[in-house]
Amino acid sequence: MAIFTFRLITVILISYTVSSAIIESINDGVECLYDGGSPLVSKGASFELGFFSPGSSNNKNRYLGIWYKNIPVRTVVWVANRCSPIKDSSGMLKINKSNGNLMLLGVNKSVVWSTSLLKQTQQTKLHLLDNGDLVLRDEISNTILWRSFDYPSDTLLPEMKLGWDLRTVLNRHLSAWKNFEDPCPGDFTCGIELNQKLHNFPEFCMRKGFAKFYRSGPWNGIGTSGAPELKLNSLFYYNFVLTDDEVYYVYGMKNKSAISRIVINQTTLVRERLIWIEEKQTWKRYLSVPRDDCDNYGVCGVNGNCVIGDNPICHCLKGFKPKFQEKWNEMDWSDGCMRNVPLNCKDRNRDGFLKISGVKLPDTSDSWWNKQMNLKDCKGRCLNNCSCMAYSNSDIRGEGSGCVIWFGDLIDIRQFSSGGQGQDLHIRMPHSELSTIPPNLFLLLFCLWLH
């Protein structure tokens, strides 16, 4: 009887050990990840992949996701089947032995979600890296066939690229959860916008549906003109890559033990950078955007300039006046501003430029750029194009380099009050608007001279 009891306990212990063992990888056709079983854990135990139900305990929908392993409040950073929940605990993740694809199976072993490898392989293995990236690797060539970092949810982690692979036209962008119980993408998104055909200058943008909601402006070599907090500091390092093959932003932590993430929220309509405070066991907001009324996209309309702290906050750029003064008086700035004196393309040699400093550069949707051109040649390029309304350096490091020119109306400009923020923008003006002596004063002096 004692021997039987000992053997029974031994079998139970062995079974428990097997079922609770840490899974570090999944092979093709050999191992599976089951709902209710052990999660897939990264080698350094930073992240884990498993099944979960978001929100309240009443939510029975099951999703496959990645979260921090050692943070007590489950913080999900990526979801596979965002819009295809499994209605029970039948979920199973496996690798298709015939083509190497990753498959998530649900009720009756139906395929709920899967990868779509361009090249079939029969030697694949799934790994969860310590940076939170889930990778499907070809074990023969040791190449990565698919990675979760290329398909973000609502969270940007350190080392994750936000932007474009122009070779495959892959757009890595964030999309908020619909709500705290539904990870299906809402209509609040964040990414890098560009138009290869127009060769416009890429920039960071957030949208609510199709409408632009917030712009931090284009990268200028140090940060962005509309988000001065992106400049280098003791916590983070930033990089923006702009080549013929890729356009992306990436950040990292100088202190590798620090934990930080960027997340967008459909309910509050903000993009937050959060830092985990171990002592208090909580996430602390480091910064969020939009920060104020001047961060709201195009709040002052076309050719307007927003100055936070002024009352009202909206002004027309110098050389411009409200399109509809009555609306402007009622603080309805949506129609923006128009020129005091129209430009005359036939006499463009008499045009000049007014420099305004410390501003967030205008929306670059209708722009052109060249990273080799100097500022003098940039000015000439703008003067020789009747549609060009402004120009600036694309890179402000050192003495400045590169060229960006804008066509048509200028929108979403804001003025910063403190020094060192924003950039110089050169706005095209007719000669009459560039006189240092006001017209009325000039007439008075001329009359006095005649007498």
Coordinates of C-alpha atoms in Angstrom, one line a residue:
M1 CA 0.0 0.0 0.0
A2 CA 2.8 2.4 0.9
I3 CA 4.6 1.6 -2.4
F4 CA 1.5 2.2 -4.4
T5 CA 0.9 5.5 -2.6
F6 CA 4.5 6.6 -3.3
R7 CA 4.2 5.7 -7.0
L8 CA 0.9 7.6 -7.2
I9 CA 2.4 10.7 -5.7
T10 CA 5.4 10.4 -8.0
V11 CA 3.2 10.2 -11.1
I12 CA 1.2 13.2 -9.9
L13 CA 4.4 15.2 -9.3
I14 CA 5.8 14.3 -12.7
S15 CA 2.5 15.2 -14.4
Y16 CA 2.4 18.6 -12.6
T17 CA 6.1 19.3 -13.5
V18 CA 5.5 18.6 -17.2
S19 CA 2.3 20.6 -17.3
S20 CA 3.8 23.6 -15.5
A21 CA 7.2 23.5 -17.2
I22 CA 8.3 26.7 -18.9
I23 CA 8.0 26.6 -22.7
E24 CA 10.8 28.5 -24.4
S25 CA 10.0 27.6 -28.0
I26 CA 7.6 25.7 -30.2
N27 CA 8.7 23.3 -33.0
D28 CA 6.8 22.6 -36.2
G29 CA 4.3 19.8 -35.7
V30 CA 5.8 18.7 -32.4
E31 CA 4.8 21.1 -29.6
C32 CA 1.7 23.2 -29.1
L33 CA 0.6 26.0 -26.9
Y34 CA -2.8 25.3 -25.2
D35 CA -5.3 27.5 -23.5
G36 CA -5.0 26.6 -19.8
G37 CA -1.5 25.2 -20.3
S38 CA 1.9 26.7 -19.7
P39 CA 2.7 30.0 -21.5
L40 CA 5.6 30.5 -23.9
V41 CA 8.2 32.5 -21.9
S42 CA 11.1 34.6 -23.3
K43 CA 14.6 33.3 -22.3
G44 CA 15.2 36.1 -19.8
A45 CA 11.7 35.8 -18.4
S46 CA 10.7 39.3 -19.5
F47 CA 7.6 38.5 -21.5
E48 CA 5.2 35.6 -22.0
L49 CA 2.8 34.5 -24.6
G50 CA -0.5 32.9 -23.7
F51 CA -4.3 33.0 -23.7
F52 CA -6.3 35.7 -21.8
S53 CA -9.6 37.4 -21.5
P54 CA -9.4 41.2 -21.3
G55 CA -11.4 43.5 -19.1
S56 CA -13.9 42.2 -16.5
S57 CA -14.3 38.7 -15.3
N58 CA -17.6 38.5 -17.3
N59 CA -15.7 38.6 -20.6
K60 CA -15.4 35.0 -21.8
N61 CA -13.7 35.8 -25.1
R62 CA -10.2 34.3 -25.3
Y63 CA -7.3 35.9 -27.1
L64 CA -3.7 35.0 -27.8
G65 CA -1.4 37.8 -26.6
I66 CA 2.0 38.9 -25.2
W67 CA 2.4 40.6 -21.8
Y68 CA 5.1 41.4 -19.3
K69 CA 5.8 38.4 -17.1
N70 CA 7.0 40.1 -14.0
I71 CA 4.5 42.9 -13.8
P72 CA 1.6 41.9 -11.4
V73 CA -1.1 43.9 -13.3
R74 CA -1.3 42.1 -16.7
T75 CA -0.2 44.6 -19.3
V76 CA -0.9 43.2 -22.8
V77 CA 1.4 44.6 -25.5
W78 CA 0.3 42.5 -28.5
V79 CA -2.7 40.4 -29.6
A80 CA -2.8 37.9 -32.5
N81 CA -6.5 37.4 -33.0
R82 CA -7.6 40.9 -32.3
C83 CA -11.0 40.7 -34.1
S84 CA -11.5 36.9 -33.9
P85 CA -12.0 35.9 -30.3
I86 CA -12.2 32.2 -29.3
K87 CA -15.5 31.7 -27.5
D88 CA -14.2 29.0 -25.2
S89 CA -11.0 27.6 -23.8
S90 CA -10.3 25.4 -26.9
G91 CA -7.5 27.6 -28.2
M92 CA -4.3 26.0 -29.5
L93 CA -1.3 27.5 -31.1
K94 CA 0.8 25.3 -33.4
I95 CA 3.1 25.4 -36.4
N96 CA 1.8 23.9 -39.6
K97 CA 4.2 21.1 -40.5
S98 CA 3.5 21.3 -44.2
N99 CA 4.3 24.9 -44.8
G100 CA 5.8 26.3 -41.6
N101 CA 3.0 28.8 -40.9
L102 CA 1.9 29.7 -37.4
M103 CA -1.7 28.8 -36.7
L104 CA -4.1 29.6 -34.0
L105 CA -7.0 27.1 -33.7
G106 CA -10.3 27.5 -32.0
V107 CA -13.6 25.7 -31.7
N108 CA -13.6 22.4 -33.6
K109 CA -9.9 23.2 -34.5
S110 CA -11.0 25.8 -37.0
V111 CA -8.2 28.3 -38.0
V112 CA -8.8 31.6 -36.1
W113 CA -5.6 33.3 -37.1
S114 CA -2.4 32.5 -39.0
T115 CA 0.7 33.9 -40.5
S116 CA 1.1 34.1 -44.3
L117 CA 4.7 33.2 -45.2
L118 CA 5.8 34.0 -48.7
K119 CA 8.2 31.2 -48.7
Q120 CA 7.2 27.8 -47.4
T121 CA 9.5 25.9 -45.2
Q122 CA 9.4 22.7 -43.1
Q123 CA 12.0 23.6 -40.4
T124 CA 10.5 26.4 -38.4
K125 CA 10.6 27.3 -34.7
L126 CA 8.8 29.9 -32.7
H127 CA 10.7 32.0 -30.1
L128 CA 9.6 34.8 -27.8
L129 CA 12.5 37.3 -27.5
D130 CA 13.3 39.3 -24.4
N131 CA 12.3 42.5 -26.1
G132 CA 8.7 41.2 -26.6
D133 CA 9.1 40.2 -30.2
L134 CA 7.5 36.9 -31.2
V135 CA 9.6 35.5 -34.1
L136 CA 9.1 32.5 -36.4
R137 CA 12.6 31.3 -37.5
D138 CA 13.8 29.0 -40.2
E139 CA 16.1 26.7 -38.3
I140 CA 18.2 25.7 -41.4
S141 CA 19.1 29.2 -42.6
N142 CA 18.6 30.9 -39.2
T143 CA 16.5 33.6 -40.8
I144 CA 13.4 35.2 -39.4
L145 CA 10.4 34.5 -41.5
W146 CA 7.8 36.4 -39.5
R147 CA 7.8 38.6 -36.4
S148 CA 5.1 40.2 -34.3
F149 CA 7.0 43.6 -34.3
D150 CA 6.0 44.0 -37.9
Y151 CA 2.3 43.9 -36.9
P152 CA 1.9 46.1 -33.8
S153 CA -1.3 46.4 -31.8
D154 CA -1.7 49.5 -29.7
T155 CA 1.7 49.4 -28.1
L156 CA 5.2 50.5 -29.3
L157 CA 8.0 48.8 -27.3
P158 CA 11.7 49.7 -27.3
E159 CA 13.5 48.4 -30.4
M160 CA 10.2 48.1 -32.3
K161 CA 10.0 50.0 -35.6
L162 CA 7.2 52.4 -36.3
G163 CA 7.1 53.1 -40.0
W164 CA 7.5 51.6 -43.5
D165 CA 9.4 48.9 -45.2
L166 CA 9.2 50.3 -48.7
R167 CA 10.4 47.1 -50.4
T168 CA 7.3 45.2 -49.2
V169 CA 5.0 48.2 -48.6
L170 CA 4.6 47.1 -45.0
N171 CA 3.3 49.9 -42.8
R172 CA 4.0 49.3 -39.2
H173 CA 1.5 51.5 -37.3
L174 CA -0.4 51.5 -34.0
S175 CA -4.1 51.0 -33.7
A176 CA -6.0 51.4 -30.5
W177 CA -8.2 48.8 -28.9
K178 CA -11.9 49.6 -29.4
N179 CA -12.3 49.5 -25.6
F180 CA -10.7 47.8 -22.6
E181 CA -12.5 44.5 -23.3
D182 CA -12.2 44.5 -27.1
P183 CA -8.7 44.5 -28.7
C184 CA -10.1 44.8 -32.2
P185 CA -8.7 48.0 -33.8
G186 CA -10.7 51.1 -33.3
D187 CA -10.4 54.1 -35.5
F188 CA -7.6 55.8 -33.6
T189 CA -4.3 55.2 -35.2
C190 CA -0.7 56.4 -35.0
G191 CA 2.1 56.1 -37.6
I192 CA 4.4 57.7 -40.1
E193 CA 2.8 59.2 -43.2
L194 CA 4.4 59.6 -46.6
N195 CA 3.6 59.6 -50.2
Q196 CA 6.3 58.0 -52.4
K197 CA 4.9 59.3 -55.6
L198 CA 4.8 62.9 -54.4
H199 CA 8.1 62.5 -52.6
N200 CA 6.8 64.4 -49.6
F201 CA 8.6 64.7 -46.3
P202 CA 7.5 61.9 -43.9
E203 CA 6.1 62.8 -40.6
F204 CA 4.4 61.4 -37.4
C205 CA 0.7 61.6 -37.4
M206 CA -2.3 60.4 -35.4
R207 CA -5.7 60.0 -37.0
K208 CA -9.3 59.6 -35.8
G209 CA -10.8 57.7 -38.6
F210 CA -9.7 59.5 -41.8
A211 CA -9.3 62.8 -40.1
K212 CA -5.9 64.0 -38.9
F213 CA -6.0 64.4 -35.1
Y214 CA -2.4 65.3 -34.1
R215 CA 0.9 65.8 -35.8
S216 CA 4.3 66.0 -34.2
G217 CA 5.9 67.1 -37.4
P218 CA 8.8 65.7 -39.5
W219 CA 12.1 64.4 -38.0
N220 CA 14.8 67.1 -38.1
G221 CA 17.9 65.1 -37.2
I222 CA 17.4 65.7 -33.4
G223 CA 13.7 65.3 -32.8
T224 CA 10.5 66.7 -34.3
S225 CA 9.7 70.4 -34.4
G226 CA 6.3 69.8 -32.8
A227 CA 7.4 67.5 -30.0
P228 CA 10.5 69.1 -28.5
E229 CA 10.4 66.5 -25.7
L230 CA 11.8 63.9 -28.2
K231 CA 15.2 65.4 -27.9
L232 CA 17.9 63.3 -26.3
N233 CA 17.7 62.8 -22.5
S234 CA 19.0 60.5 -19.8
L235 CA 16.2 58.0 -20.2
F236 CA 15.7 57.3 -23.9
Y237 CA 17.6 57.3 -27.2
Y238 CA 15.8 57.9 -30.5
N239 CA 16.6 57.2 -34.1
F240 CA 14.8 57.9 -37.3
V241 CA 15.9 56.0 -40.4
L242 CA 15.1 57.4 -43.8
T243 CA 16.5 55.4 -46.8
D244 CA 15.2 54.2 -50.2
D245 CA 14.3 50.9 -48.5
E246 CA 12.9 52.0 -45.1
V247 CA 11.4 54.9 -43.2
Y248 CA 10.9 54.3 -39.5
Y249 CA 11.2 55.6 -36.0
V250 CA 12.7 53.5 -33.1
Y251 CA 13.5 54.2 -29.5
G252 CA 15.4 52.4 -26.8
M253 CA 16.2 52.6 -23.1
K254 CA 19.6 53.8 -21.9
N255 CA 19.0 51.9 -18.7
K256 CA 18.3 48.4 -19.9
S257 CA 16.5 47.5 -16.6
A258 CA 14.0 50.3 -17.1
I259 CA 10.6 49.3 -18.5
S260 CA 8.7 51.7 -20.8
R261 CA 6.1 51.6 -23.5
I262 CA 4.1 53.9 -25.8
V263 CA 0.4 53.2 -26.1
I264 CA -2.6 54.8 -27.8
N265 CA -6.0 54.9 -26.2
Q266 CA -9.3 55.0 -28.1
T267 CA -11.2 56.2 -25.0
T268 CA -9.0 59.2 -24.1
L269 CA -7.7 59.8 -27.6
V270 CA -4.1 60.2 -26.4
R271 CA -0.7 58.7 -27.1
E272 CA 1.1 58.1 -23.8
R273 CA 4.7 57.2 -22.9
L274 CA 4.6 55.2 -19.7
I275 CA 7.3 54.0 -17.3
W276 CA 7.0 51.2 -14.8
I277 CA 7.8 52.3 -11.3
E278 CA 8.9 49.2 -9.4
E279 CA 8.7 50.6 -5.9
K280 CA 5.1 51.7 -6.3
Q281 CA 4.2 48.8 -8.6
T282 CA 2.4 51.1 -11.1
W283 CA 2.7 52.7 -14.5
K284 CA 3.6 56.4 -14.4
R285 CA 2.8 58.7 -17.3
Y286 CA 6.0 60.3 -18.6
L287 CA 4.3 62.4 -21.3
S288 CA 1.2 62.3 -23.5
V289 CA 0.0 64.0 -26.6
P290 CA -2.0 66.0 -27.6
R291 CA -0.8 68.3 -24.7
D292 CA -2.9 71.4 -25.2
D293 CA -5.3 73.1 -27.6
C294 CA -2.4 74.1 -30.0
D295 CA -1.7 70.4 -30.5
N296 CA -5.1 69.8 -32.0
Y297 CA -4.6 69.5 -35.7
G298 CA -5.2 72.6 -37.8
V299 CA -6.9 74.4 -34.9
C300 CA -6.2 77.8 -36.4
G301 CA -7.0 76.9 -40.0
V302 CA -4.8 77.4 -43.0
N303 CA -2.1 80.0 -42.7
G304 CA -2.8 80.4 -39.0
N305 CA -0.4 80.3 -36.1
C306 CA -1.3 78.9 -32.7
V307 CA 0.3 80.4 -29.6
I308 CA -0.6 78.7 -26.4
G309 CA -1.0 81.1 -23.5
D310 CA -2.3 83.9 -25.8
N311 CA -6.0 84.9 -25.7
P312 CA -7.2 84.0 -28.2
I313 CA -4.6 81.3 -29.1
C314 CA -5.0 81.8 -32.9
H315 CA -3.3 84.4 -35.0
C316 CA -2.8 84.9 -38.7
L317 CA 0.7 84.6 -40.0
K318 CA 2.3 87.9 -40.8
G319 CA 1.2 89.1 -44.2
F320 CA -2.2 87.3 -43.8
K321 CA -5.6 88.2 -42.5
P322 CA -8.7 86.2 -41.5
K323 CA -10.8 85.0 -44.4
F324 CA -13.9 85.8 -42.4
Q325 CA -13.3 88.4 -39.8
E326 CA -16.7 87.9 -38.1
K327 CA -16.1 84.2 -37.6
W328 CA -12.6 85.0 -36.3
N329 CA -14.1 87.5 -33.8
E330 CA -16.3 84.6 -32.5
M331 CA -13.2 82.4 -32.2
D332 CA -14.2 80.2 -35.1
W333 CA -10.8 79.9 -36.8
S334 CA -11.7 76.9 -39.0
D335 CA -11.6 78.9 -42.3
G336 CA -8.1 80.2 -41.5
C337 CA -6.4 83.1 -43.1
M338 CA -5.7 84.6 -46.6
R339 CA -2.9 86.8 -47.9
N340 CA -3.1 90.6 -47.5
V341 CA -1.5 91.0 -50.9
P342 CA -1.8 88.1 -53.4
L343 CA 1.4 86.7 -54.9
N344 CA 2.2 87.6 -58.5
C345 CA 3.9 84.7 -60.2
K346 CA 4.8 86.9 -63.2
D347 CA 6.9 89.1 -61.0
R348 CA 8.3 86.4 -58.7
N349 CA 11.8 88.0 -58.7
R350 CA 10.2 90.6 -56.4
D351 CA 9.1 88.0 -54.0
G352 CA 11.0 87.4 -50.8
F353 CA 10.8 85.4 -47.6
L354 CA 9.9 86.2 -44.1
K355 CA 11.6 84.0 -41.5
I356 CA 9.7 83.0 -38.4
S357 CA 11.6 81.1 -35.7
G358 CA 10.6 78.6 -33.1
V359 CA 7.7 77.1 -34.9
K360 CA 6.3 73.6 -35.5
L361 CA 6.7 73.1 -39.3
P362 CA 3.5 72.9 -41.3
D363 CA 1.8 69.7 -42.5
T364 CA 4.1 68.1 -45.1
S365 CA 1.3 66.3 -47.0
D366 CA 1.9 68.7 -49.9
S367 CA 5.7 69.1 -49.8
W368 CA 8.9 68.1 -51.5
W369 CA 12.3 67.4 -49.9
N370 CA 15.9 66.8 -50.8
K371 CA 18.5 65.9 -48.1
Q372 CA 21.5 67.0 -50.1
M373 CA 20.4 70.6 -51.0
N374 CA 21.6 73.5 -48.9
L375 CA 19.3 76.3 -47.7
K376 CA 20.4 78.8 -50.4
D377 CA 19.6 76.4 -53.2
C378 CA 16.4 75.5 -51.3
K379 CA 15.3 79.2 -51.4
G380 CA 16.1 79.3 -55.2
R381 CA 14.1 76.1 -55.8
C382 CA 11.1 77.7 -54.0
L383 CA 11.3 81.0 -55.8
N384 CA 11.4 79.2 -59.2
N385 CA 8.1 77.4 -58.4
C386 CA 5.0 79.6 -58.4
S387 CA 3.2 77.1 -56.1
C388 CA 6.0 77.1 -53.4
M389 CA 4.9 78.9 -50.3
A390 CA 7.7 78.2 -47.8
Y391 CA 10.9 76.4 -47.3
S392 CA 13.1 75.1 -44.4
N393 CA 16.0 72.8 -43.6
S394 CA 15.1 69.2 -43.3
D395 CA 18.0 68.6 -40.8
I396 CA 18.9 71.2 -38.2
R397 CA 22.0 69.5 -36.8
G398 CA 25.1 71.7 -37.0
E399 CA 24.7 74.5 -39.5
G400 CA 21.6 72.8 -41.0
S401 CA 21.2 70.9 -44.2
G402 CA 18.7 69.5 -46.6
C403 CA 15.6 71.2 -48.0
V404 CA 11.8 71.0 -47.5
I405 CA 9.5 73.1 -49.6
W406 CA 5.7 73.5 -49.1
F407 CA 3.1 74.1 -51.8
G408 CA -0.3 75.7 -51.2
D409 CA -1.7 76.8 -47.9
L410 CA 0.3 76.2 -44.7
I411 CA -1.6 74.4 -42.0
D412 CA -1.0 73.2 -38.4
I413 CA 1.7 75.7 -37.4
R414 CA 2.3 76.5 -33.7
Q415 CA 4.7 79.0 -32.1
F416 CA 6.8 78.0 -29.1
S417 CA 7.5 80.6 -26.5
S418 CA 10.7 79.1 -24.9
G419 CA 14.0 79.2 -26.7
G420 CA 15.5 76.2 -28.5
Q421 CA 12.1 74.7 -29.5
G422 CA 10.7 74.5 -32.9
Q423 CA 12.4 75.4 -36.2
D424 CA 12.9 78.3 -38.6
L425 CA 10.4 78.5 -41.4
H426 CA 10.8 80.9 -44.4
I427 CA 7.4 82.0 -45.8
R428 CA 7.1 83.5 -49.2
M429 CA 5.9 87.1 -49.3
P430 CA 5.4 89.8 -51.9
H431 CA 7.9 92.6 -51.7
S432 CA 5.4 95.0 -50.3
E433 CA 4.9 92.8 -47.2
L434 CA 8.6 92.7 -46.5
S435 CA 9.3 96.4 -46.1
T436 CA 10.8 97.2 -42.7
I437 CA 8.9 100.6 -42.7
P438 CA 5.1 100.3 -42.4
P439 CA 3.4 101.7 -45.5
N440 CA 1.6 104.5 -43.7
L441 CA 4.8 105.7 -42.0
F442 CA 6.6 105.5 -45.4
L443 CA 4.0 107.8 -46.9
L444 CA 4.2 110.3 -44.0
L445 CA 8.0 110.5 -44.3
F446 CA 7.7 111.0 -48.1
C447 CA 5.3 113.9 -47.6
L448 CA 7.6 115.5 -45.0
W449 CA 10.5 115.2 -47.4
L450 CA 8.5 117.0 -50.2
H451 CA 7.8 119.9 -47.8

